[in-house]
GROMACS .gro file of C-alpha atoms in nm:
model
  345
    1MET     CA    1   0.603  -2.033   1.275
    2LEU     CA    2   0.567  -1.664   1.350
    3LEU     CA    3   0.862  -1.444   1.273
    4ILE     CA    4   0.848  -1.224   1.582
    5SER     CA    5   0.761  -1.292   1.946
    6ILE     CA    6   0.388  -1.250   1.977
    7ASN     CA    7   0.261  -0.912   2.093
    8VAL     CA    8   0.580  -0.798   2.263
    9LYS     CA    9   0.555  -0.463   2.091
   10ALA     CA   10   0.227  -0.319   2.211
   11GLN     CA   11   0.058  -0.549   2.464
   12ASN     CA   12   0.127  -0.598   2.831
   13ASP     CA   13   0.079  -0.922   3.023
   14SER     CA   14  -0.292  -0.855   3.073
   15GLY     CA   15  -0.350  -0.838   2.699
   16VAL     CA   16  -0.412  -0.462   2.687
   17PHE     CA   17  -0.301  -0.311   2.355
   18TYR     CA   18  -0.146   0.035   2.350
   19ILE     CA   19  -0.109   0.290   2.071
   20ALA     CA   20  -0.031   0.651   2.166
   21ASP     CA   21  -0.264   0.725   2.460
   22ILE     CA   22  -0.515   0.460   2.347
   23GLU     CA   23  -0.570   0.144   2.554
   24VAL     CA   24  -0.778  -0.146   2.420
   25ASN     CA   25  -0.861  -0.440   2.644
   26ALA     CA   26  -0.849  -0.797   2.518
   27GLY     CA   27  -1.168  -0.892   2.334
   28GLU     CA   28  -1.263  -0.529   2.267
   29THR     CA   29  -1.269  -0.285   1.974
   30TYR     CA   30  -1.160   0.078   1.958
   31ARG     CA   31  -1.271   0.319   1.686
   32GLY     CA   32  -1.123   0.667   1.686
   33PHE     CA   33  -0.828   0.875   1.570
   34LEU     CA   34  -0.456   0.922   1.602
   35GLU     CA   35  -0.366   1.287   1.634
   36VAL     CA   36  -0.104   1.455   1.415
   37PRO     CA   37  -0.035   1.785   1.595
   38ALA     CA   38  -0.018   2.124   1.428
   39MET     CA   39   0.310   2.314   1.396
   40GLN     CA   40   0.289   2.695   1.407
   41ASN     CA   41   0.115   2.789   1.079
   42ASP     CA   42   0.118   2.428   0.952
   43PRO     CA   43  -0.214   2.260   1.040
   44GLY     CA   44  -0.235   1.921   1.201
   45THR     CA   45  -0.463   1.637   1.100
   46VAL     CA   46  -0.606   1.310   1.226
   47ILE     CA   47  -0.574   0.946   1.118
   48PRO     CA   48  -0.893   0.737   1.158
   49ILE     CA   49  -0.815   0.392   1.299
   50THR     CA   50  -0.989   0.081   1.426
   51ILE     CA   51  -0.822  -0.160   1.669
   52HIS     CA   52  -0.964  -0.508   1.721
   53ASN     CA   53  -0.774  -0.653   2.017
   54GLY     CA   54  -0.829  -1.028   2.023
   55SER     CA   55  -0.929  -1.225   2.328
   56SER     CA   56  -0.639  -1.468   2.276
   57PRO     CA   57  -0.269  -1.415   2.195
   58GLY     CA   58  -0.145  -1.380   1.839
   59PRO     CA   59   0.045  -1.145   1.610
   60THR     CA   60  -0.023  -0.777   1.557
   61LEU     CA   61  -0.125  -0.716   1.195
   62SER     CA   62  -0.161  -0.359   1.071
   63LEU     CA   63  -0.346  -0.259   0.755
   64ILE     CA   64  -0.275   0.082   0.605
   65ALA     CA   65  -0.506   0.231   0.341
   66GLY     CA   66  -0.519   0.581   0.200
   67ILE     CA   67  -0.148   0.659   0.183
   68HIS     CA   68  -0.258   0.829  -0.140
   69GLY     CA   69  -0.588   1.007  -0.089
   70SER     CA   70  -0.754   0.926  -0.422
   71GLU     CA   71  -0.694   0.550  -0.405
   72TYR     CA   72  -1.043   0.462  -0.294
   73SER     CA   73  -1.086   0.085  -0.318
   74PRO     CA   74  -0.851   0.013  -0.022
   75ILE     CA   75  -1.030   0.274   0.190
   76LEU     CA   76  -1.371   0.119   0.124
   77SER     CA   77  -1.237  -0.232   0.175
   78MET     CA   78  -1.110  -0.139   0.522
   79GLN     CA   79  -1.465  -0.054   0.629
   80LYS     CA   80  -1.576  -0.399   0.515
   81VAL     CA   81  -1.288  -0.575   0.690
   82SER     CA   82  -1.355  -0.389   1.013
   83GLU     CA   83  -1.716  -0.505   1.022
   84LEU     CA   84  -1.620  -0.869   0.958
   85ILE     CA   85  -1.391  -0.906   1.260
   86ASP     CA   86  -1.517  -1.007   1.605
   87PRO     CA   87  -1.244  -0.943   1.864
   88THR     CA   88  -1.381  -1.217   2.090
   89GLU     CA   89  -1.297  -1.468   1.815
   90LEU     CA   90  -0.966  -1.308   1.714
   91ALA     CA   91  -0.615  -1.425   1.802
   92GLY     CA   92  -0.381  -1.129   1.820
   93THR     CA   93  -0.453  -0.769   1.727
   94LEU     CA   94  -0.576  -0.615   1.403
   95VAL     CA   95  -0.498  -0.246   1.354
   96ILE     CA   96  -0.676  -0.076   1.064
   97VAL     CA   97  -0.562   0.262   0.936
   98HIS     CA   98  -0.866   0.364   0.734
   99ILE     CA   99  -0.719   0.676   0.573
  100ALA     CA  100  -0.352   0.748   0.636
  101ASN     CA  101  -0.347   1.073   0.440
  102MET     CA  102  -0.656   1.271   0.538
  103PRO     CA  103  -0.538   1.600   0.381
  104ALA     CA  104  -0.501   1.429   0.041
  105PHE     CA  105  -0.831   1.243   0.082
  106THR     CA  106  -1.040   1.546   0.176
  107GLY     CA  107  -0.849   1.760  -0.074
  108ARG     CA  108  -0.908   1.502  -0.353
  109THR     CA  109  -0.546   1.519  -0.467
  110ILE     CA  110  -0.338   1.252  -0.640
  111TYR     CA  111   0.012   1.155  -0.527
  112PHE     CA  112   0.072   1.460  -0.308
  113GLY     CA  113  -0.075   1.629  -0.003
  114PRO     CA  114  -0.245   1.959  -0.091
  115GLN     CA  115  -0.070   2.161   0.179
  116ASP     CA  116   0.296   2.076   0.131
  117ARG     CA  117   0.295   1.897  -0.209
  118LYS     CA  118   0.478   1.598  -0.059
  119ASN     CA  119   0.416   1.232  -0.143
  120LEU     CA  120   0.349   1.040   0.180
  121ASN     CA  121   0.489   0.725   0.020
  122ARG     CA  122   0.821   0.905  -0.024
  123SER     CA  123   0.830   1.059   0.324
  124PHE     CA  124   0.924   0.782   0.568
  125PRO     CA  125   1.036   0.757   0.843
  126GLY     CA  126   0.897   1.108   0.874
  127ASP     CA  127   0.988   1.401   1.093
  128PRO     CA  128   0.799   1.512   1.407
  129GLU     CA  129   0.908   1.871   1.335
  130GLY     CA  130   0.847   1.860   0.958
  131THR     CA  131   0.556   1.943   0.729
  132VAL     CA  132   0.217   1.781   0.782
  133THR     CA  133   0.297   1.493   0.544
  134GLU     CA  134   0.627   1.429   0.721
  135ARG     CA  135   0.451   1.436   1.058
  136VAL     CA  136   0.191   1.187   0.936
  137ALA     CA  137   0.476   0.958   0.826
  138HIS     CA  138   0.636   0.994   1.170
  139VAL     CA  139   0.312   0.899   1.349
  140LEU     CA  140   0.260   0.601   1.118
  141THR     CA  141   0.618   0.489   1.179
  142THR     CA  142   0.619   0.520   1.556
  143GLU     CA  143   0.258   0.427   1.638
  144ILE     CA  144   0.170   0.175   1.366
  145ILE     CA  145   0.480   0.019   1.207
  146ASP     CA  146   0.683  -0.004   1.528
  147LYS     CA  147   0.395  -0.179   1.705
  148SER     CA  148   0.331  -0.434   1.431
  149ASP     CA  149   0.455  -0.784   1.361
  150TYR     CA  150   0.312  -0.777   1.008
  151MET     CA  151   0.196  -0.487   0.793
  152LEU     CA  152   0.001  -0.450   0.468
  153ASP     CA  153   0.035  -0.124   0.272
  154ILE     CA  154  -0.275  -0.129   0.053
  155HIS     CA  155  -0.297   0.078  -0.266
  156SER     CA  156  -0.476   0.106  -0.597
  157GLY     CA  157  -0.395   0.289  -0.914
  158ASP     CA  158  -0.438   0.659  -0.839
  159ALA     CA  159  -0.723   0.859  -0.992
  160ASN     CA  160  -0.521   0.911  -1.311
  161GLU     CA  161  -0.381   0.557  -1.342
  162SER     CA  162  -0.514   0.248  -1.514
  163LEU     CA  163  -0.377  -0.051  -1.321
  164ARG     CA  164  -0.431  -0.420  -1.394
  165PRO     CA  165  -0.403  -0.693  -1.289
  166SER     CA  166  -0.439  -0.657  -0.914
  167TYR     CA  167  -0.119  -0.775  -0.751
  168SER     CA  168   0.059  -0.823  -0.421
  169ALA     CA  169   0.424  -0.731  -0.376
  170TYR     CA  170   0.708  -0.763  -0.129
  171TYR     CA  171   1.071  -0.660  -0.088
  172ALA     CA  172   1.285  -0.954  -0.198
  173GLU     CA  173   1.619  -0.806  -0.088
  174ALA     CA  174   1.554  -0.579   0.212
  175GLY     CA  175   1.513  -0.662   0.579
  176GLY     CA  176   1.710  -0.982   0.620
  177LYS     CA  177   1.630  -1.346   0.545
  178GLU     CA  178   1.357  -1.397   0.803
  179VAL     CA  179   1.173  -1.075   0.719
  180ILE     CA  180   1.196  -1.150   0.346
  181ALA     CA  181   1.065  -1.504   0.398
  182GLU     CA  182   0.770  -1.385   0.608
  183SER     CA  183   0.695  -1.101   0.365
  184ARG     CA  184   0.690  -1.348   0.077
  185ARG     CA  185   0.469  -1.579   0.282
  186ILE     CA  186   0.197  -1.320   0.336
  187ALA     CA  187   0.227  -1.186  -0.021
  188ILE     CA  188   0.147  -1.534  -0.151
  189ALA     CA  189  -0.120  -1.591   0.114
  190PHE     CA  190  -0.301  -1.276   0.001
  191GLY     CA  191  -0.420  -1.493  -0.285
  192LEU     CA  192  -0.373  -1.282  -0.597
  193GLU     CA  193  -0.240  -1.447  -0.911
  194THR     CA  194   0.031  -1.185  -0.975
  195ILE     CA  195   0.314  -1.117  -0.730
  196VAL     CA  196   0.576  -0.844  -0.778
  197GLN     CA  197   0.917  -0.868  -0.615
  198PHE     CA  198   1.050  -0.525  -0.526
  199ALA     CA  199   1.423  -0.480  -0.573
  200GLY     CA  200   1.658  -0.290  -0.349
  201ASP     CA  201   1.808  -0.307  -0.004
  202TYR     CA  202   1.842   0.014   0.194
  203ASP     CA  203   2.153   0.114   0.386
  204SER     CA  204   1.962   0.321   0.640
  205LEU     CA  205   1.612   0.392   0.768
  206ASP     CA  206   1.629   0.738   0.612
  207GLU     CA  207   1.680   0.581   0.269
  208ALA     CA  208   1.373   0.358   0.315
  209ILE     CA  209   1.127   0.630   0.214
  210TYR     CA  210   0.842   0.396   0.115
  211THR     CA  211   0.593   0.269   0.374
  212SER     CA  212   0.669  -0.101   0.341
  213ALA     CA  213   1.041  -0.041   0.286
  214GLN     CA  214   1.050   0.139   0.621
  215ALA     CA  215   0.862  -0.152   0.778
  216VAL     CA  216   1.097  -0.426   0.658
  217LYS     CA  217   1.403  -0.225   0.757
  218ARG     CA  218   1.253  -0.211   1.106
  219GLY     CA  219   1.207  -0.588   1.113
  220VAL     CA  220   0.836  -0.592   1.032
  221ALA     CA  221   0.728  -0.840   0.763
  222SER     CA  222   0.541  -0.633   0.508
  223MET     CA  223   0.374  -0.644   0.170
  224ASP     CA  224   0.207  -0.407  -0.073
  225VAL     CA  225  -0.123  -0.452  -0.252
  226GLU     CA  226  -0.243  -0.283  -0.570
  227SER     CA  227  -0.609  -0.334  -0.659
  228GLY     CA  228  -0.816  -0.073  -0.837
  229GLU     CA  229  -0.771   0.213  -1.078
  230LEU     CA  230  -0.882   0.558  -1.188
  231GLY     CA  231  -1.061   0.641  -0.864
  232MET     CA  232  -1.318   0.368  -0.928
  233ILE     CA  233  -1.503   0.194  -0.643
  234ASP     CA  234  -1.614  -0.121  -0.822
  235ASP     CA  235  -1.653  -0.438  -0.613
  236SER     CA  236  -1.419  -0.615  -0.855
  237TYR     CA  237  -1.141  -0.405  -0.701
  238ILE     CA  238  -1.268  -0.385  -0.343
  239ASN     CA  239  -1.348  -0.753  -0.287
  240PRO     CA  240  -1.000  -0.889  -0.373
  241ILE     CA  241  -0.858  -0.664  -0.101
  242THR     CA  242  -1.114  -0.775   0.157
  243ASN     CA  243  -1.069  -1.141   0.070
  244GLY     CA  244  -0.691  -1.106   0.064
  245VAL     CA  245  -0.678  -0.954   0.412
  246LEU     CA  246  -0.890  -1.239   0.548
  247ASN     CA  247  -0.662  -1.485   0.369
  248VAL     CA  248  -0.355  -1.338   0.539
  249MET     CA  249  -0.530  -1.350   0.876
  250ARG     CA  250  -0.607  -1.719   0.822
  251GLU     CA  251  -0.246  -1.783   0.723
  252LEU     CA  252  -0.132  -1.617   1.047
  253GLU     CA  253  -0.394  -1.816   1.243
  254MET     CA  254  -0.563  -1.499   1.364
  255ILE     CA  255  -0.904  -1.621   1.246
  256ALA     CA  256  -1.038  -1.967   1.172
  257GLY     CA  257  -1.016  -2.128   0.829
  258GLU     CA  258  -0.766  -2.218   0.562
  259PRO     CA  259  -0.630  -1.953   0.325
  260TYR     CA  260  -0.670  -1.981  -0.050
  261LEU     CA  261  -0.325  -2.005  -0.203
  262PRO     CA  262  -0.274  -1.949  -0.577
  263THR     CA  263  -0.147  -2.265  -0.744
  264ASN     CA  264   0.078  -2.104  -1.004
  265PRO     CA  265   0.117  -1.730  -0.943
  266LEU     CA  266   0.292  -1.511  -1.197
  267PHE     CA  267   0.607  -1.359  -1.045
  268ILE     CA  268   0.743  -1.028  -1.172
  269ASN     CA  269   1.097  -0.953  -1.059
  270ASP     CA  270   1.172  -0.627  -1.241
  271ARG     CA  271   0.980  -0.328  -1.370
  272ALA     CA  272   1.058  -0.091  -1.656
  273ARG     CA  273   0.918   0.262  -1.646
  274ILE     CA  274   0.870   0.556  -1.878
  275TYR     CA  275   0.865   0.913  -1.750
  276SER     CA  276   0.712   1.185  -1.963
  277GLU     CA  277   0.953   1.430  -2.123
  278HIS     CA  278   0.676   1.679  -2.198
  279ASN     CA  279   0.388   1.879  -2.057
  280GLY     CA  280   0.078   1.823  -2.264
  281ILE     CA  281  -0.212   1.589  -2.334
  282TRP     CA  282  -0.191   1.211  -2.318
  283TYR     CA  283  -0.381   0.980  -2.553
  284ALA     CA  284  -0.359   0.614  -2.453
  285ASP     CA  285  -0.376   0.369  -2.744
  286PRO     CA  286  -0.728   0.217  -2.728
  287LEU     CA  287  -0.595  -0.118  -2.853
  288VAL     CA  288  -0.371  -0.162  -2.549
  289LYS     CA  289  -0.502  -0.242  -2.202
  290THR     CA  290  -0.329  -0.278  -1.868
  291GLY     CA  291  -0.287  -0.644  -1.787
  292ASP     CA  292  -0.191  -0.720  -2.148
  293TYR     CA  293   0.144  -0.874  -2.235
  294VAL     CA  294   0.327  -0.624  -2.455
  295SER     CA  295   0.644  -0.656  -2.657
  296GLU     CA  296   0.924  -0.404  -2.633
  297GLY     CA  297   0.855  -0.119  -2.874
  298THR     CA  298   0.476  -0.161  -2.878
  299ALA     CA  299   0.303   0.176  -2.919
  300LEU     CA  300   0.118   0.257  -2.596
  301GLY     CA  301   0.004   0.612  -2.659
  302VAL     CA  302   0.084   0.959  -2.782
  303ILE     CA  303   0.163   1.288  -2.610
  304THR     CA  304   0.054   1.608  -2.786
  305ASP     CA  305   0.096   1.971  -2.699
  306TYR     CA  306  -0.210   2.168  -2.591
  307HIS     CA  307  -0.297   2.243  -2.955
  308GLY     CA  308  -0.290   1.880  -3.066
  309ASN     CA  309   0.054   1.868  -3.226
  310GLU     CA  310   0.217   1.530  -3.161
  311LEU     CA  311   0.526   1.550  -2.942
  312GLU     CA  312   0.606   1.186  -2.877
  313THR     CA  313   0.486   0.832  -2.939
  314VAL     CA  314   0.534   0.636  -2.617
  315ARG     CA  315   0.645   0.277  -2.664
  316ALA     CA  316   0.685  -0.016  -2.427
  317PRO     CA  317   1.034   0.004  -2.271
  318ALA     CA  318   1.053  -0.375  -2.233
  319SER     CA  319   0.855  -0.691  -2.297
  320GLY     CA  320   0.626  -0.795  -2.014
  321VAL     CA  321   0.293  -0.729  -1.844
  322LEU     CA  322   0.164  -0.373  -1.878
  323LEU     CA  323   0.094  -0.296  -1.511
  324ILE     CA  324   0.027   0.078  -1.515
  325LEU     CA  325  -0.072   0.319  -1.792
  326PHE     CA  326  -0.186   0.678  -1.756
  327GLY     CA  327  -0.562   0.686  -1.798
  328THR     CA  328  -0.644   1.059  -1.809
  329PRO     CA  329  -0.533   1.338  -2.047
  330PRO     CA  330  -0.319   1.574  -1.835
  331VAL     CA  331   0.050   1.484  -1.841
  332ASN     CA  332   0.343   1.672  -1.693
  333GLU     CA  333   0.714   1.640  -1.752
  334GLY     CA  334   0.849   1.376  -1.514
  335ASP     CA  335   0.520   1.186  -1.472
  336ASN     CA  336   0.559   0.808  -1.457
  337ILE     CA  337   0.319   0.723  -1.738
  338VAL     CA  338   0.405   0.356  -1.803
  339VAL     CA  339   0.513   0.059  -1.590
  340VAL     CA  340   0.589  -0.278  -1.752
  341GLY     CA  341   0.652  -0.582  -1.532
  342LYS     CA  342   0.917  -0.826  -1.650
  343VAL     CA  343   0.804  -1.183  -1.591
  344MET     CA  344   1.040  -1.409  -1.396
  345ASN     CA  345   1.159  -1.711  -1.591
   0.00000   0.00000   0.00000
C-alpha cells in the first residue's frame, strides 16, 4: 500500500503534472531545465531534468543525481533510465534530476561548489536569498522534494574516494513510522546486497541538512544509493543504479514486472569514521581494499608530509566492512579518509 495519497502534490484532476512553470500532460515527457536565478554578483545556474508523466495514476518518484559534481556513475545512469521509460506505459510520474549541482559538475570539483565552497549535501533546505549552492538546495526542496511521494538521492564515491560495495541506505529513525517503513521498503527493493541504516532524528527542517534527511522530515519516503568510485564510469557501477531504479519502480507498481529482492542482505547499522589530523600525502595500504572486512586496529594507510616523512599510520577505528577509503594522494586536515560499517547482529 502506498504511503501517501497518489499524486496529490503536483497533479491536478486532469493528470497534468506541475513543477515551477512547467506543465506535463499525462502520457507525455518533458526534457528541459529548472532555473536557479542569479543574485546580484552571484551567478545563477540551471538544473537539467526529465519528467515522464504517466498515462495512468500512480506515485511521484523523484531521482536526484549529481548532488556532488564528480560522482559520475549516477549521472550517466540517469540518461539510461530516462531512455527506458515510456510515459504511455507508466503509472504515476517519474522526475529525473540529471545533475543537481551544475557548478560543481562543470567545474570538476569534489564535495563543494566552486563558487561558494559549500557542500550541497549539507545545505538543505536551502535559502532563496543565499549563495548559489543554497539556492540550488532551495529549488530542489520546493520543486522536487515537496512534489514527490518517494525520492532517491543517488551518489557514488567522489573522485578521490574508493567505495565498495555498492549499497542502498535509509534513515531508520527520522520521519515517523510510516516514512521509515516505506523508506526501508524501497531501500530493500533497490536490490543491492548491502543496506546501511542511517542514524539520527532531526528536531527541525533546518537541522536536516542532507538531501534525504530533508525529504523524510517532510514526509517523503527516501533512500540513498552509493555505487561507484574515483570518478570512474564503469558499467559495473552504472548498471546497478539503473537496475535498482527499475526495481523500485516495479515495487511501486509504476512499471510492469516483479522486483528482484535480495534474499539475505547485509545490514549495517552504525559507521565509524576517521578524519585526517594532517595536511599531506596519503598512501593507502595496497593489501586493504574497500569492501573487505577489517578488524579494529588494522593498518589502512599512512599520511606523510610533503617531503615523505611519516606523520601518522591510520588504523581501522572499528571492526566491520571498509566502506570508504581515500584513493588519491592529497589529504587535508579534517578530511574524512575512512568509513567502516559495523554489521548488525
